[in-house]
C-alpha atoms as one frame of an Amber mdcrd trajectory, in Angstrom:
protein
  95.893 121.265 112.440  94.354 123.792 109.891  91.015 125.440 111.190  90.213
 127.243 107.785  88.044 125.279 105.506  87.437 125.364 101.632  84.353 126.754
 100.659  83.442 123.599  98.695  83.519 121.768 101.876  80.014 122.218 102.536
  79.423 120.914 105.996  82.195 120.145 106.675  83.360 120.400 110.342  85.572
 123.531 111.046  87.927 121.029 112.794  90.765 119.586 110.936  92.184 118.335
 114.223  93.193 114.742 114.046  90.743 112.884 115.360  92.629 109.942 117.595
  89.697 107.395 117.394  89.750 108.015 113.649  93.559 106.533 113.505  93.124
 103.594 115.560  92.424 101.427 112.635  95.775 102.876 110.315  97.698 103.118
 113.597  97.100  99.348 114.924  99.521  99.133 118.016 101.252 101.892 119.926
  97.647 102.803 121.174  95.604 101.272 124.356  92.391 100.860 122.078  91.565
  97.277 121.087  91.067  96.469 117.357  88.841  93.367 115.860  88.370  93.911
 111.845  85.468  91.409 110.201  85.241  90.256 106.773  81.883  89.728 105.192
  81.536  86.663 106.472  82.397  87.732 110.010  85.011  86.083 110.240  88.337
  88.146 112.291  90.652  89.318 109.914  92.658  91.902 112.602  93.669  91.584
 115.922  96.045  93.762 118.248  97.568  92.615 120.765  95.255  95.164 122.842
  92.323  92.938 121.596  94.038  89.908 122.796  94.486  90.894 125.974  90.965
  91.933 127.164  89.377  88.710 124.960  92.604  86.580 126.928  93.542  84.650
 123.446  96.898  85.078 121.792  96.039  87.450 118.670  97.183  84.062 116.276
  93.817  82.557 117.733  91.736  84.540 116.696  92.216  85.050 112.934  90.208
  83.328 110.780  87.615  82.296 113.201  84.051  83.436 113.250  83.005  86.315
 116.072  79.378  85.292 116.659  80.523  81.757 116.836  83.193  82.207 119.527
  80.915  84.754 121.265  77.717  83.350 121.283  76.231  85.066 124.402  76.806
  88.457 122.053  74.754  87.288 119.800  71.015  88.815 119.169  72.298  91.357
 121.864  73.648  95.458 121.965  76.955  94.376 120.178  75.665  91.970 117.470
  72.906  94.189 116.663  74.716  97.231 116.316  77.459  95.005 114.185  74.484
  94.639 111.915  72.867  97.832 111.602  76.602  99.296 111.345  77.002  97.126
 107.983  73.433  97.586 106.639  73.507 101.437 106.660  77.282 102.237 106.797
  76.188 104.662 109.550  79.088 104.580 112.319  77.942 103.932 116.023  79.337
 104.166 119.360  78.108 101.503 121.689  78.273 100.841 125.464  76.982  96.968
 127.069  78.123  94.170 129.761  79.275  91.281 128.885  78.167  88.495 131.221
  80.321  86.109 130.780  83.467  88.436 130.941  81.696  90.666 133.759  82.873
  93.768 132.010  81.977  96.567 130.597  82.924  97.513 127.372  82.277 100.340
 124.953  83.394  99.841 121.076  83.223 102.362 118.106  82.042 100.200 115.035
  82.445 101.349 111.677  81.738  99.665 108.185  84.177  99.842 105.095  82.344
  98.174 102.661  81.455  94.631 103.656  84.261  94.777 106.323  83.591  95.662
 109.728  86.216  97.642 112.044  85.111  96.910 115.945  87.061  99.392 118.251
  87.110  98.831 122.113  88.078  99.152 125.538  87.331  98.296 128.918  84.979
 100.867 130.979  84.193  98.856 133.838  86.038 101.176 135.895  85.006 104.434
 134.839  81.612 102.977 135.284  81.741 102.214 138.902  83.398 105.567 139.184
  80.839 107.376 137.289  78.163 104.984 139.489  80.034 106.201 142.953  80.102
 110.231 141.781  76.132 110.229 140.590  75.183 108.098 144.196  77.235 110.615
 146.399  75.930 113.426 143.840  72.129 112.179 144.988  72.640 111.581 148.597
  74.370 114.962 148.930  72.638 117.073 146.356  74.829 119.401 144.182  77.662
 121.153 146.311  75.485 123.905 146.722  76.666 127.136 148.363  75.300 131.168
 149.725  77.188 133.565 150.564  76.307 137.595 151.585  77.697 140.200 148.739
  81.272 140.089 150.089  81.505 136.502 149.632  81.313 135.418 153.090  79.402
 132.098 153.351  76.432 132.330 155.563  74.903 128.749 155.447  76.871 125.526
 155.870  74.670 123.636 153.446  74.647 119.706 153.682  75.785 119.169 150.327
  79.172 121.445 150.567  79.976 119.640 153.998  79.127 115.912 152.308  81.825
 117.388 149.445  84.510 118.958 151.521  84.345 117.173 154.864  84.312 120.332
 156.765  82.774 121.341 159.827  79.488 123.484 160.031  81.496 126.275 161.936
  84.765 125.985 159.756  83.190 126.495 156.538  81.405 129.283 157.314  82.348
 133.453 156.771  85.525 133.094 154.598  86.525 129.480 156.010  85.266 128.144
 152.731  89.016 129.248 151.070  90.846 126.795 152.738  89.279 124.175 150.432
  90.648 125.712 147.739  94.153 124.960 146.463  96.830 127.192 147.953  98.004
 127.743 144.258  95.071 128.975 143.055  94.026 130.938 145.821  94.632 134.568
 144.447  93.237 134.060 141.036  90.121 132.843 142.898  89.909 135.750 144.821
  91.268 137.852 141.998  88.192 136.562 139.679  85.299 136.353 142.692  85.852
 140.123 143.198  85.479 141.117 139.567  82.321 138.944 139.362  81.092 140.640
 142.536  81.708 143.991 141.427  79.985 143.078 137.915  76.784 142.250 139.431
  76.377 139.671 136.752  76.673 135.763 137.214  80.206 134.278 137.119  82.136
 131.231 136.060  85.338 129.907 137.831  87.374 126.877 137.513  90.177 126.064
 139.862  91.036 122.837 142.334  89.768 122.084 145.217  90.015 119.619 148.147
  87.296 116.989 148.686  86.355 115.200 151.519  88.943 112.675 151.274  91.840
 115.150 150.990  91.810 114.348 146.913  92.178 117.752 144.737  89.518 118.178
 142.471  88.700 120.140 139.488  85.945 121.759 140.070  83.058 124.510 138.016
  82.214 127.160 140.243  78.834 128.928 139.163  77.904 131.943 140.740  74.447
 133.857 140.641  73.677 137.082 142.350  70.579 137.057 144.387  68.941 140.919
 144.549  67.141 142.813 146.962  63.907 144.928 146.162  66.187 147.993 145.406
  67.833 145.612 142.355  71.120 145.486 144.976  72.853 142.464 144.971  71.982
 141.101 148.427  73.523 137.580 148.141  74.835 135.338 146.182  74.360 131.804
 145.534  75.978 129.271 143.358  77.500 125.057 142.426  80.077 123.458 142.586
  80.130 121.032 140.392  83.094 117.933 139.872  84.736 118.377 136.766  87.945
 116.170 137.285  86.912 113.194 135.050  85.993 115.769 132.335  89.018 117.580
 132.159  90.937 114.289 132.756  89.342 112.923 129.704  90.187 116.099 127.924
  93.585 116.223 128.608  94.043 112.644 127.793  92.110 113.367 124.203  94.246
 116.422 124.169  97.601 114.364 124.595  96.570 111.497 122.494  95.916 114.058
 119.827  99.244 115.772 120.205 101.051 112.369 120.058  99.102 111.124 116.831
 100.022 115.022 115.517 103.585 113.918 116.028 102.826 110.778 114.826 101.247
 112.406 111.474 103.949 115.324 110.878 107.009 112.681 111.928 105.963 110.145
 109.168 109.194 111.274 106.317 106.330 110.663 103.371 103.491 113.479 102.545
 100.352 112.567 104.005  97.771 114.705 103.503  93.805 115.215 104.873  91.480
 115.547 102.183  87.964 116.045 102.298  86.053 113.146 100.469  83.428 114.643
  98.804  84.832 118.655  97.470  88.630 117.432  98.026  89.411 120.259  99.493
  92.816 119.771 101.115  92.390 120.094 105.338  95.723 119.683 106.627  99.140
 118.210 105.632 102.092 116.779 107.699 105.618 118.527 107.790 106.802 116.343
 105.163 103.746 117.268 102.378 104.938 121.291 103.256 108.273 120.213 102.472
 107.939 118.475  99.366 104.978 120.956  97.811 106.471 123.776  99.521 103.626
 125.075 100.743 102.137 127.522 103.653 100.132 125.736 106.583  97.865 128.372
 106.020  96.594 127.460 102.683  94.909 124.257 103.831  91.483 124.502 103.038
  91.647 127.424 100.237  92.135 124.517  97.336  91.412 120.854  96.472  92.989
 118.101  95.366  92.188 118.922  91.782  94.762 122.136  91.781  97.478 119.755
  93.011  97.191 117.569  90.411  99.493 118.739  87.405  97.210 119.422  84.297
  95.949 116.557  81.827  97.634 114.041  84.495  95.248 111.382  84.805  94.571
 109.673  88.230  94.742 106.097  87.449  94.991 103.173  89.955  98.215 101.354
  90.013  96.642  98.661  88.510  96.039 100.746  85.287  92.288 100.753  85.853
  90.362 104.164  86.131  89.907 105.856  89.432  85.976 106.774  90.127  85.178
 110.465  91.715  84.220 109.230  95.417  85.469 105.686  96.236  85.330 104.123
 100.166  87.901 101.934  99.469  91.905 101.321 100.334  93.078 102.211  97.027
  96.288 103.029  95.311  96.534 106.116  92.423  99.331 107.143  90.083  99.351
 110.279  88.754 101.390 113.713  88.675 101.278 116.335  91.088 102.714 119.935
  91.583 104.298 122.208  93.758 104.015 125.981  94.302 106.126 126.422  92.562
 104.414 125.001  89.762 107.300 121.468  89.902 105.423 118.400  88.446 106.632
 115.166  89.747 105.068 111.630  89.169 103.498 110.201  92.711 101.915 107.468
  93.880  99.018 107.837  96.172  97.686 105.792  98.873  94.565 106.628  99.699
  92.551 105.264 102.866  89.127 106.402 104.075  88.490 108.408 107.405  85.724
 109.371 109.603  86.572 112.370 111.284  84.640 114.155 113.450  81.850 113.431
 111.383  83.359 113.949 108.400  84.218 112.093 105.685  87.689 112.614 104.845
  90.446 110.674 103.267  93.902 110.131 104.362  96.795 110.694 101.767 100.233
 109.235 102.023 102.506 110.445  98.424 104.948 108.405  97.313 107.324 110.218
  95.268 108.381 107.771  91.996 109.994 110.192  89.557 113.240 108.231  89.963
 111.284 105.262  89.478 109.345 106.451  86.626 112.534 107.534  85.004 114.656
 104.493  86.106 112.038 102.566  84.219 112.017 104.407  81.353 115.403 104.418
  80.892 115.510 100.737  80.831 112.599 100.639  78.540 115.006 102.530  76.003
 117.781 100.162  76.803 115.785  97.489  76.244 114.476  99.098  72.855 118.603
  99.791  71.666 119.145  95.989  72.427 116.319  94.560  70.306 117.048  96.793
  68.040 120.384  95.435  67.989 119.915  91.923  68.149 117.761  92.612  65.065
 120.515  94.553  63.201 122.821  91.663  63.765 120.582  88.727  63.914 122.156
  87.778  67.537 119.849  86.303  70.426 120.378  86.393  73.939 119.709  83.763
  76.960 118.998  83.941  81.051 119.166  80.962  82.446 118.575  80.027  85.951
 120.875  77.674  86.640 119.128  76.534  90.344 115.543  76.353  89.080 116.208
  74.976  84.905 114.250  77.965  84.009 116.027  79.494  80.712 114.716  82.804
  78.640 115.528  83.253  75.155 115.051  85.927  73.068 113.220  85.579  69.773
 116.046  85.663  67.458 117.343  82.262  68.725 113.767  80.250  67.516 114.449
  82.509  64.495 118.116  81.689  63.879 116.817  77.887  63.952 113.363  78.589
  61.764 111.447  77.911  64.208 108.518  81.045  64.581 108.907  83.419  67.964
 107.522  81.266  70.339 108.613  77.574  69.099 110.983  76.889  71.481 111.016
  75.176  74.723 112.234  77.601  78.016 114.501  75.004  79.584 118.357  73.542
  79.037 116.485  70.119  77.671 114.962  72.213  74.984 118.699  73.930  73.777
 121.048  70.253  74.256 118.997  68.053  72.593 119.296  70.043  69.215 123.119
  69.637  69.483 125.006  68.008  67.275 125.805  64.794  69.003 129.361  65.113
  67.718 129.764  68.542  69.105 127.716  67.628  72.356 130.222  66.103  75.043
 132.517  69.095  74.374 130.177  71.570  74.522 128.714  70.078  77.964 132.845
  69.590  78.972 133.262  73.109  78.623 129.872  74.813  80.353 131.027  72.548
  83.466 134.157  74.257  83.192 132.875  77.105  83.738 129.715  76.883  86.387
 132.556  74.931  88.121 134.603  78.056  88.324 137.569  76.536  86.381 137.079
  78.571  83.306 136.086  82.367  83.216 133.771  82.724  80.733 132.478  79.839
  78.254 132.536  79.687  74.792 131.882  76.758  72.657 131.053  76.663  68.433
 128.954  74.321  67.673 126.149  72.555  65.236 122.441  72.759  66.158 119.400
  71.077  64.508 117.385  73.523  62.620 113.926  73.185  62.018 114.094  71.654
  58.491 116.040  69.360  59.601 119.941  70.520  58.635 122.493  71.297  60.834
 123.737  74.906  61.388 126.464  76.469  62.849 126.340  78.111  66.079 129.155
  80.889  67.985 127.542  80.291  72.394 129.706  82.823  74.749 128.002  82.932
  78.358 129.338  84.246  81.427 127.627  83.015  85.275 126.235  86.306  87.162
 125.339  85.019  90.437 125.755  82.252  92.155 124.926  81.337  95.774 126.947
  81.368  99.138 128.221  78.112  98.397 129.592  79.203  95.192 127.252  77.147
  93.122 126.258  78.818  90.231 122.553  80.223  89.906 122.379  82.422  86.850
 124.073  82.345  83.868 123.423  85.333  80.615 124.736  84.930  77.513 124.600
  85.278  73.702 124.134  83.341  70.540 125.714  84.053  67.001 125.111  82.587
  64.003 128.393  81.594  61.819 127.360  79.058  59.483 128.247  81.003  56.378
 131.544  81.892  58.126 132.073  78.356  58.551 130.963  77.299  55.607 133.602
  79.640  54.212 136.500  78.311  56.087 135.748  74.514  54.414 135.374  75.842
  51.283 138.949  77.912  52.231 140.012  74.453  53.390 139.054  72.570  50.218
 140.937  74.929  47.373 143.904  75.013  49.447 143.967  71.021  49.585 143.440
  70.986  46.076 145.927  73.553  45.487 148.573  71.513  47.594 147.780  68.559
  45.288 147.752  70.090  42.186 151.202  71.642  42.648 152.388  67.956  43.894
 151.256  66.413  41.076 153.059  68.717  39.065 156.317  68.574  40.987 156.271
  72.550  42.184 156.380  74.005  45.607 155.563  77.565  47.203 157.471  79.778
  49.517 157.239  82.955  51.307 159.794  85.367  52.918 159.020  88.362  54.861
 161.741  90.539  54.690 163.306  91.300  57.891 162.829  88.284  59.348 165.300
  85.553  58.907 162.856  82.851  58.581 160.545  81.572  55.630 157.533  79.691
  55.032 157.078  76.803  52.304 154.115  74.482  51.584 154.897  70.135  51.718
 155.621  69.937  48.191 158.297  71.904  48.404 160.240  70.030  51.313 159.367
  66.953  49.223 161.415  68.545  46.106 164.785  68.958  48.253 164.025  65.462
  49.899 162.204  66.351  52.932 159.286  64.646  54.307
C-alpha cells in the first residue's frame, strides 16, 4: 500500500500496509487465527471454525452461551482481566497465559467495539518450548561468540561457536570457520567481510549457516574491530546471533500481508482505507482506482470530504444523520466523485479498524445509481398511474391468492363511499358486498380463470355501497404468478365504475319497450334496409301486421 500520508493525519503511522491481524475479524475464515466475538453480556456471538478447533466444540455450541461460565478456570485470571480492562478503556491489548486445564499456551489480541468484545487467538505452545530450548542453549553456551586476526582468520575456538556449530576445536579454526556457512552464500560473505575489513569500521552481515545439528540457520553476524596502540585494527571480534524464527515470522507476516493485499485489491467493489479522525484517504483497492479513476499515488494528499460530490449529504441508510467520528458498523448513502469530476450515488459500508495503531476505517462503495434511478423511475410511474386512476376514477387490486392478502387502491373505498382507508384488505371484505344475485356467477367465473380454463376474467356486477344502494361495477383481472404446481398465487386487476352506463342501457331498454307497445297498440310496424345488402330488419309489430308471430 500507499506510504505517503495526508498532512491532516496527524500521527498517523507512515504505514498504510494492511495490517493482517487488523482483518481477522472482517475476514472470519480463510485465516489460521481463531475468532470468539462477545456481546455485552458476554455471551459468544462469533465463532470460526479455527476457534472450534483449539476450544474442541463444534462452532454451533458455542453461540449463545456465556464465556466466563463455560471457562471458569479463566476467570479472575490474565484473560478475564484483560477482557475487562479491554472493554472499560477501549484500549486494545495483546495478551500471552496457560491455560491449565487445556495445558496450552495461548496468546489472543482483544479489542473492544463498543460493548462487544472481539477475542483473537492462537496456539503458542510450540513456539514457546522453542523459544524455551533457544534461550537454555543460548545460556549454557553463551552468545556464538567469535575472534579472528585482521584477515579474518579465527584464532580462538570459543565454547560458544563450537556448542552452535558442532565443530571441532582444530576445524574451526584459521579460515575453517567458512565451511559453516552456506555454499550459496559463500562469496557474498566473503565479498562483504572484506569491505568491512578494509573499512575499519564495525560490520553487519546476514546469511545462513549450519548449526550443530546440520539445520541451516539464519543468522546476524556483528563484527567489531579491535585496535592496537597505533589505532591499527589488530583483531576483530564479533556474534552470531540466531535469527531464523525472526525472519520466519517476518516472512510469514510478509506473505500473510501479500495474500490479504490480494485479498483487498481482488474484492470487484471499492474498498477504501480511511483515516478515522482527518479522513484522509490511505490506500484503495484496484477496484476504487477503477471506478474513481484515480492515481495510487494520490492516497494520502486528500480526504474523504473531496470525494464526496458537493452539498451531498452523508446520511445512514436508515435516513438518520451520520455523526463526524462514529466506532460503529454503519451504513451511509451519499454521492461521490471521480477525477474526473463524475458524481454517482453510493452506498457506503463503513467498518472500524485498528491498524498499526491507528485508527482507520475500512470502506467498501456500493455503486446504486441504477438503483437510485430504477427507483425513481418507478416513483414517476407510480405518480402517472395515480394520476390516472384519479382522472378516470378507476381503482386497482393485488391480491395474493396463496396467503388471502388483497391491496386496493383508494379509489375502490371511494367508488363505494366509503373514506380511503374503510375497507377491509382481504377477498371476505370485496364478496360479501356483492349482489347476491350477481354472486354465484361472479365466483363461477374467477374459478374459471385461477383454474386456467379462462384467460383473463371479467365479470359486471352490483356491489353494496356505503349508503346502502347497489352500484354497478366493470372487475377485469388477469393471474401473474402462480406456483410450480400451477396453482395460482397472484392475481392484479382493475375496477370500473359503470353504473350510469348501466343505468343508461335500462332507461335505453325501457323507451324502446314502450316504443314497441305504443306502435302495437296503434297497429304500425318499423323496418330498416341497408342498401346493399339483401336482407332487412323489422320490429314484432310488424310481423304481427302480415300475420307473423
Amino acid at each position: 500500500m500507499s506510504s505517503a500520508a495526508h498532512p491532516a493525519a496527524a500521527g498517523a503511522s507512515s504505514a498504510t500496509a494492511l495490517d493482517a491481524a487488523a482483518l481477522l475479524p472482517l475476514l472470519l475464515e480463510g485465516s489460521g487465527e481463531a475468532l470468539l466475538t462477545f456481546d455485552a453480556d458476554w455471551r459468544v456471538t462469533t465463532a470460526n471454525a479455527a476457534a472450534a478447533r483449539l476450544l474442541g466444540r463444534p462452532a454451533e455450541a458455542l453461540l449463545g452461551t456465556d464465556v466466563w461460565a463455560s471457562y471458569p478456570e479463566a476467570v479472575g485470571r490474565t484473560f478475564h482481566r484483560a477482557c475487562e480492562r479491554v472493554r472499560a478503556t477501549g484500549a486494545p491489548e495483546t495478551v500471552e497465559a496457560f491455560y491449565e486445564p487445556h495445558a496450552r499456551w495461548y496468546r489472543a489480541r482483544i479489542t473492544a467495539f463498543g460493548e462487544a468484545v472481539a477475542f483473537t487467538f492462537r496456539d503458542v505452545t510450540e513456539a514457546r518450548r522453542l523459544a524455551a530450548r533457544f534461550a537454555a542453549m543460548t545460556a549454557a553456551s553463551g552468545t556464538a561468540a567469535w575472534v579472528t586476526d585482521a584477515q579474518g582468520a579465527a584464532t580462538e575456538a570459543t565454547p560458544s561457536w563450537l556448542a552452535f556449530t558442532g565443530m571441532a576445536p582444530d576445524a574451526a579454526l584459521d579460515h575453517g570457520w567458512v565451511a559453516a556457512v552456506h555454499p550459496d552464500d559463500r562469496d557474498r560473505v566473503a565479498a562483504e567481510w572484506g569491505a568491512g575489513a578494509a573499512a575499519c569500521t564495525p560490520f553487519r552481515i546476514e546469511h545462513r549457516f549450519r548449526r550443530h545439528d546440520g539445520a541451516w540457520r539464519d543468522v546476524e553476524v556483528r563484527a567489531y574491530p579491535v585496535r592496537d596502540g597505533a589505532g591499527r585494527v589488530d583483531e576483530w571480534i564479533g556474534l552470531n546471533t540466531d535469527v531464523t524464527e525472526l525472519r520466519d515470522a517476518e516472512r510469514a507476516r510478509a506473505a500473510s500481508e501479500a495474500r490479504y493485499r490480494r485479498l483487498f485489491d481482488a474484492h470487484p467493489l471499492p474498498m477504501l482505507l480511511v483515516e478515522a479522525q482527518s479522513m484522509a484517504v490511505l490506500d484503495g483497492n484496484a477496484a476504487a482506482l477503477a471506478r474513481y479513476g484515480w492515481d495510487r499515488d494520490a492516497f494520502g494528499t486528500f480526504t474523504l470530504f473531496d470525494v464526496r460530490d458537493p452539498g451531498a449529504p452523508a446520511v445512514r441508510s436508515d435516513g438518520a444523520a451520520l455523526p463526524p467520528h462514529t466506532g460503529d458498523v454503519h451504513r451511509v448513502r451519499t454521492r461521490h466523485r471521480t477525477a474526473a469530476g463524475d458524481a454517482f450515488e453510493v452506498e457506503v459500508h463503513s467498518a472500524p479498524l485498528d491498524l498499526l495503531g491507528t485508527d482507520v476505517r475500512l470502506l467498501t462503495v456500493v455503486d446504486v445509481t441504477e438503483r437510485v434511478r430504477a427507483a425513481e423511475a418507478l416513483q414517476r410511474s407510480e405518480e402517472r398511474l395515480r394520476v390516472t386512476l384519479d382522472a378516470t376514477g378507476d381503482a386497482i387490486y393485488d391480491w395474493r391468492v396463496d396467503t388471502g392478502e388483497v391491496y386496493r387502491s383508494p379509489g375502490y373505498a371511494r367508488m363505494l363511499g366509503h373514506g380511503d382507508d374503510g375497507m377491509g384488505a382481504d377477498k371476505t371484505s370485496w364478496i360479501d358486498r356483492v349482489h347476491p344475485d350477481d354472486r354465484p356467477d361472479v365466483e363461477a367465473r374467477l374459478a374459471e380463470h385461477l383454474e386456467g380454463r379462462q384467460p383473463a376474467y371479467a365479470a359486471e356486477y352490483r356491489v353494496r355501497r356505503a349508503d346502502g344502494s347497489w352500484g354497478w361495477i366493470l372487475d377485469r383481472g388477469k393471474v401473474v404468478e402462480r406456483d410450480a404446481a400451477g396453482a395460482p398465487r397472484r392475481m392484479v386487476g382493475v375496477f370500473g365504475e359503470v353504473s350510469a352506463r348501466k343505468a343508461a342501457e335500462v332507461s335505453l331498454l325501457d323507451r324502446t319497450m314502450q316504443l314497441e307497445l305504443g306502435m302495437r297498440s296503434a297497429g304500425l310496424g318499423t323496418w330498416r334496409w341497408d342498401v346493399g345488402s339483401p336482407t332487412a330488419e323489422h320490429s314484432p309489430s310488424y310481423a304481427r301486421l302480415f300475420g307473423y308471430d
